[in-house]
PDB file of C-alpha atoms in Angstrom:
ATOM      1  CA  MET A 509    -126.059 -68.279-120.767  1.00 59.00           C
ATOM      2  CA  TYR A 510    -125.668 -69.354-117.027  1.00 75.00           C
ATOM      3  CA  GLU A 511    -122.270 -70.839-117.221  1.00 84.00           C
ATOM      4  CA  LYS A 512    -120.743 -67.087-119.283  1.00 85.00           C
ATOM      5  CA  THR A 513    -122.914 -65.390-116.810  1.00 87.00           C
ATOM      6  CA  LYS A 514    -121.812 -67.736-113.610  1.00 87.00           C
ATOM      7  CA  SER A 515    -117.651 -67.490-115.961  1.00 90.00           C
ATOM      8  CA  VAL A 516    -118.102 -63.088-115.732  1.00 92.00           C
ATOM      9  CA  ILE A 517    -118.616 -62.887-111.899  1.00 92.00           C
ATOM     10  CA  ASN A 518    -116.145 -65.910-111.170  1.00 91.00           C
ATOM     11  CA  LYS A 519    -113.354 -62.382-112.843  1.00 93.00           C
ATOM     12  CA  ILE A 520    -114.272 -60.256-110.527  1.00 94.00           C
ATOM     13  CA  ILE A 521    -116.196 -61.768-107.689  1.00 93.00           C
ATOM     14  CA  PRO A 522    -112.760 -65.148-106.957  1.00 91.00           C
ATOM     15  CA  ASN A 523    -114.635 -66.190-104.507  1.00 89.00           C
ATOM     16  CA  PHE A 524    -117.903 -65.889-105.198  1.00 86.00           C
ATOM     17  CA  GLU A 525    -119.493 -69.167-103.754  1.00 81.00           C
ATOM     18  CA  THR A 526    -118.593 -68.535-100.689  1.00 86.00           C
ATOM     19  CA  ASP A 527    -117.895 -64.309 -99.984  1.00 85.00           C
ATOM     20  CA  VAL A 528    -121.554 -64.185-101.603  1.00 84.00           C
ATOM     21  CA  SER A 529    -123.036 -67.166-100.687  1.00 83.00           C
ATOM     22  CA  ILE A 530    -125.966 -66.190 -98.946  1.00 81.00           C
ATOM     23  CA  LEU A 531    -127.274 -64.371-102.480  1.00 84.00           C
ATOM     24  CA  LYS A 532    -125.897 -67.241-105.130  1.00 83.00           C
ATOM     25  CA  SER A 533    -129.589 -69.103-105.227  1.00 89.00           C
ATOM     26  CA  HIS A 534    -130.172 -65.136-107.098  1.00 92.00           C
ATOM     27  CA  LEU A 535    -126.844 -65.870-109.933  1.00 89.00           C
ATOM     28  CA  SER A 536    -129.195 -67.314-112.734  1.00 90.00           C
ATOM     29  CA  LYS A 537    -132.092 -64.325-112.750  1.00 93.00           C
ATOM     30  CA  LEU A 538    -128.774 -62.135-113.624  1.00 93.00           C
ATOM     31  CA  GLN A 539    -128.700 -60.597-117.182  1.00 92.00           C
ATOM     32  CA  VAL A 540    -125.005 -60.128-117.562  1.00 94.00           C
ATOM     33  CA  TYR A 541    -124.127 -59.915-121.112  1.00 95.00           C
ATOM     34  CA  GLU A 542    -121.252 -58.292-123.673  1.00 95.00           C
ATOM     35  CA  LYS A 543    -122.461 -55.353-124.924  1.00 93.00           C
ATOM     36  CA  SER A 544    -118.473 -53.894-126.503  1.00 92.00           C
ATOM     37  CA  PRO A 545    -115.869 -56.656-126.879  1.00 95.00           C
ATOM     38  CA  LYS A 546    -114.750 -57.833-123.048  1.00 94.00           C
ATOM     39  CA  GLN A 547    -117.286 -55.255-121.883  1.00 97.00           C
ATOM     40  CA  TRP A 548    -119.634 -56.987-119.469  1.00 97.00           C
ATOM     41  CA  TYR A 549    -123.407 -55.173-118.174  1.00 97.00           C
ATOM     42  CA  ILE A 550    -125.705 -55.922-115.761  1.00 96.00           C
ATOM     43  CA  LYS A 551    -129.343 -54.536-116.250  1.00 96.00           C
ATOM     44  CA  SER A 552    -129.910 -53.596-113.471  1.00 96.00           C
ATOM     45  CA  HIS A 553    -133.430 -54.928-111.098  1.00 97.00           C
ATOM     46  CA  ASP A 554    -134.850 -52.228-110.479  1.00 96.00           C
ATOM     47  CA  ALA A 555    -137.697 -49.629-111.511  1.00 96.00           C
ATOM     48  CA  TYR A 556    -135.693 -48.185-114.232  1.00 93.00           C
ATOM     49  CA  GLY A 557    -134.213 -50.876-115.646  1.00 95.00           C
ATOM     50  CA  LYS A 558    -131.205 -49.298-116.356  1.00 94.00           C
ATOM     51  CA  GLU A 559    -127.292 -51.205-118.225  1.00 95.00           C
ATOM     52  CA  LYS A 560    -124.332 -51.253-116.012  1.00 96.00           C
ATOM     53  CA  LEU A 561    -120.630 -51.896-116.574  1.00 96.00           C
ATOM     54  CA  ILE A 562    -119.298 -54.256-114.191  1.00 97.00           C
ATOM     55  CA  PHE A 563    -116.234 -55.496-115.268  1.00 97.00           C
ATOM     56  CA  ASP A 564    -114.280 -53.519-118.805  1.00 97.00           C
ATOM     57  CA  ASP A 565    -111.486 -56.111-119.178  1.00 94.00           C
ATOM     58  CA  ASN A 566    -109.513 -53.933-121.734  1.00 94.00           C
ATOM     59  CA  LYS A 567    -109.108 -51.785-118.654  1.00 96.00           C
ATOM     60  CA  ASN A 568    -108.912 -54.373-115.436  1.00 93.00           C
ATOM     61  CA  GLN A 569    -112.116 -52.454-114.882  1.00 96.00           C
ATOM     62  CA  LYS A 570    -114.355 -54.254-112.106  1.00 97.00           C
ATOM     63  CA  LYS A 571    -117.689 -53.385-109.867  1.00 96.00           C
ATOM     64  CA  PRO A 572    -118.164 -56.499-107.540  1.00 95.00           C
ATOM     65  CA  GLU A 573    -120.495 -53.880-105.617  1.00 95.00           C
ATOM     66  CA  GLU A 574    -123.047 -54.277-108.039  1.00 96.00           C
ATOM     67  CA  ILE A 575    -123.291 -57.391-108.070  1.00 95.00           C
ATOM     68  CA  VAL A 576    -123.779 -57.553-104.842  1.00 94.00           C
ATOM     69  CA  ARG A 577    -125.778 -54.739-105.180  1.00 96.00           C
ATOM     70  CA  GLN A 578    -128.629 -56.436-108.127  1.00 96.00           C
ATOM     71  CA  LEU A 579    -127.937 -59.531-106.293  1.00 94.00           C
ATOM     72  CA  PHE A 580    -129.891 -58.014-103.087  1.00 95.00           C
ATOM     73  CA  LEU A 581    -132.476 -56.338-105.525  1.00 96.00           C
ATOM     74  CA  PHE A 582    -133.368 -59.480-105.955  1.00 96.00           C
ATOM     75  CA  GLU A 583    -133.460 -60.594-102.230  1.00 95.00           C
ATOM     76  CA  LEU A 584    -136.058 -57.934-101.834  1.00 96.00           C
ATOM     77  CA  THR A 585    -138.155 -58.647-104.418  1.00 97.00           C
ATOM     78  CA  ASP A 586    -138.183 -62.554-104.202  1.00 96.00           C
ATOM     79  CA  ASN A 587    -137.573 -63.157-100.683  1.00 94.00           C
ATOM     80  CA  TYR A 588    -139.408 -60.087 -99.222  1.00 96.00           C
ATOM     81  CA  GLY A 589    -141.500 -58.863-101.398  1.00 97.00           C
ATOM     82  CA  TYR A 590    -140.953 -55.640-102.680  1.00 97.00           C
ATOM     83  CA  PRO A 591    -142.839 -54.197-105.589  1.00 98.00           C
ATOM     84  CA  ILE A 592    -139.456 -53.452-108.136  1.00 97.00           C
ATOM     85  CA  ASP A 593    -140.808 -50.636-109.426  1.00 96.00           C
ATOM     86  CA  LYS A 594    -140.546 -48.921-106.326  1.00 95.00           C
ATOM     87  CA  ILE A 595    -137.716 -49.826-106.151  1.00 96.00           C
ATOM     88  CA  LYS A 596    -134.765 -46.952-107.417  1.00 93.00           C
ATOM     89  CA  VAL A 597    -131.349 -47.461-107.376  1.00 90.00           C
ATOM     90  CA  GLU A 598    -129.444 -44.198-108.501  1.00 85.00           C
ATOM     91  CA  GLU A 599    -132.468 -42.150-108.794  1.00 83.00           C
ATOM     92  CA  GLU A 600    -132.013 -38.233-109.820  1.00 81.00           C
ATOM     93  CA  VAL A 601    -132.078 -35.855-107.037  1.00 81.00           C
ATOM     94  CA  ILE A 602    -132.542 -31.896-108.084  1.00 83.00           C
ATOM     95  CA  PHE A 603    -130.625 -29.411-105.633  1.00 81.00           C
ATOM     96  CA  GLY A 604    -131.834 -25.613-106.416  1.00 83.00           C
ATOM     97  CA  ARG A 605    -130.723 -26.137-110.531  1.00 79.00           C
ATOM     98  CA  GLU A 606    -128.205 -28.762-109.278  1.00 72.00           C
ATOM     99  CA  LYS A 607    -128.733 -32.550-110.005  1.00 67.00           C
ATOM    100  CA  LYS A 608    -126.772 -35.263-108.087  1.00 69.00           C
ATOM    101  CA  SER A 609    -126.957 -38.316-108.719  1.00 70.00           C
ATOM    102  CA  SER A 610    -128.766 -40.100-105.151  1.00 62.00           C
ATOM    103  CA  ASN A 611    -126.006 -43.855-104.975  1.00 58.00           C
TER     104      ASN A 611
END
């Protein structure tokens, strides 16, 4: 599974080993999976644990920022001791009657 994760991430961030070298120790912790043909998702490492699309090979759509965000979340929980239940990514915020995503 780790090799498949690494392969998908290399398609999204071709120079991963050098561009994000400070966070590569957390790579094996990412939960990357193919939900639909050629659509790869990642499980968010936060209080909600939602799945997020990171790579759609059909549309050539890539989201390297989501991979980096997840790696930083592991850095926060593993190396700095932040409790995962206190980390909320894209929390919904209500402004009057409108609901907005704060990402």
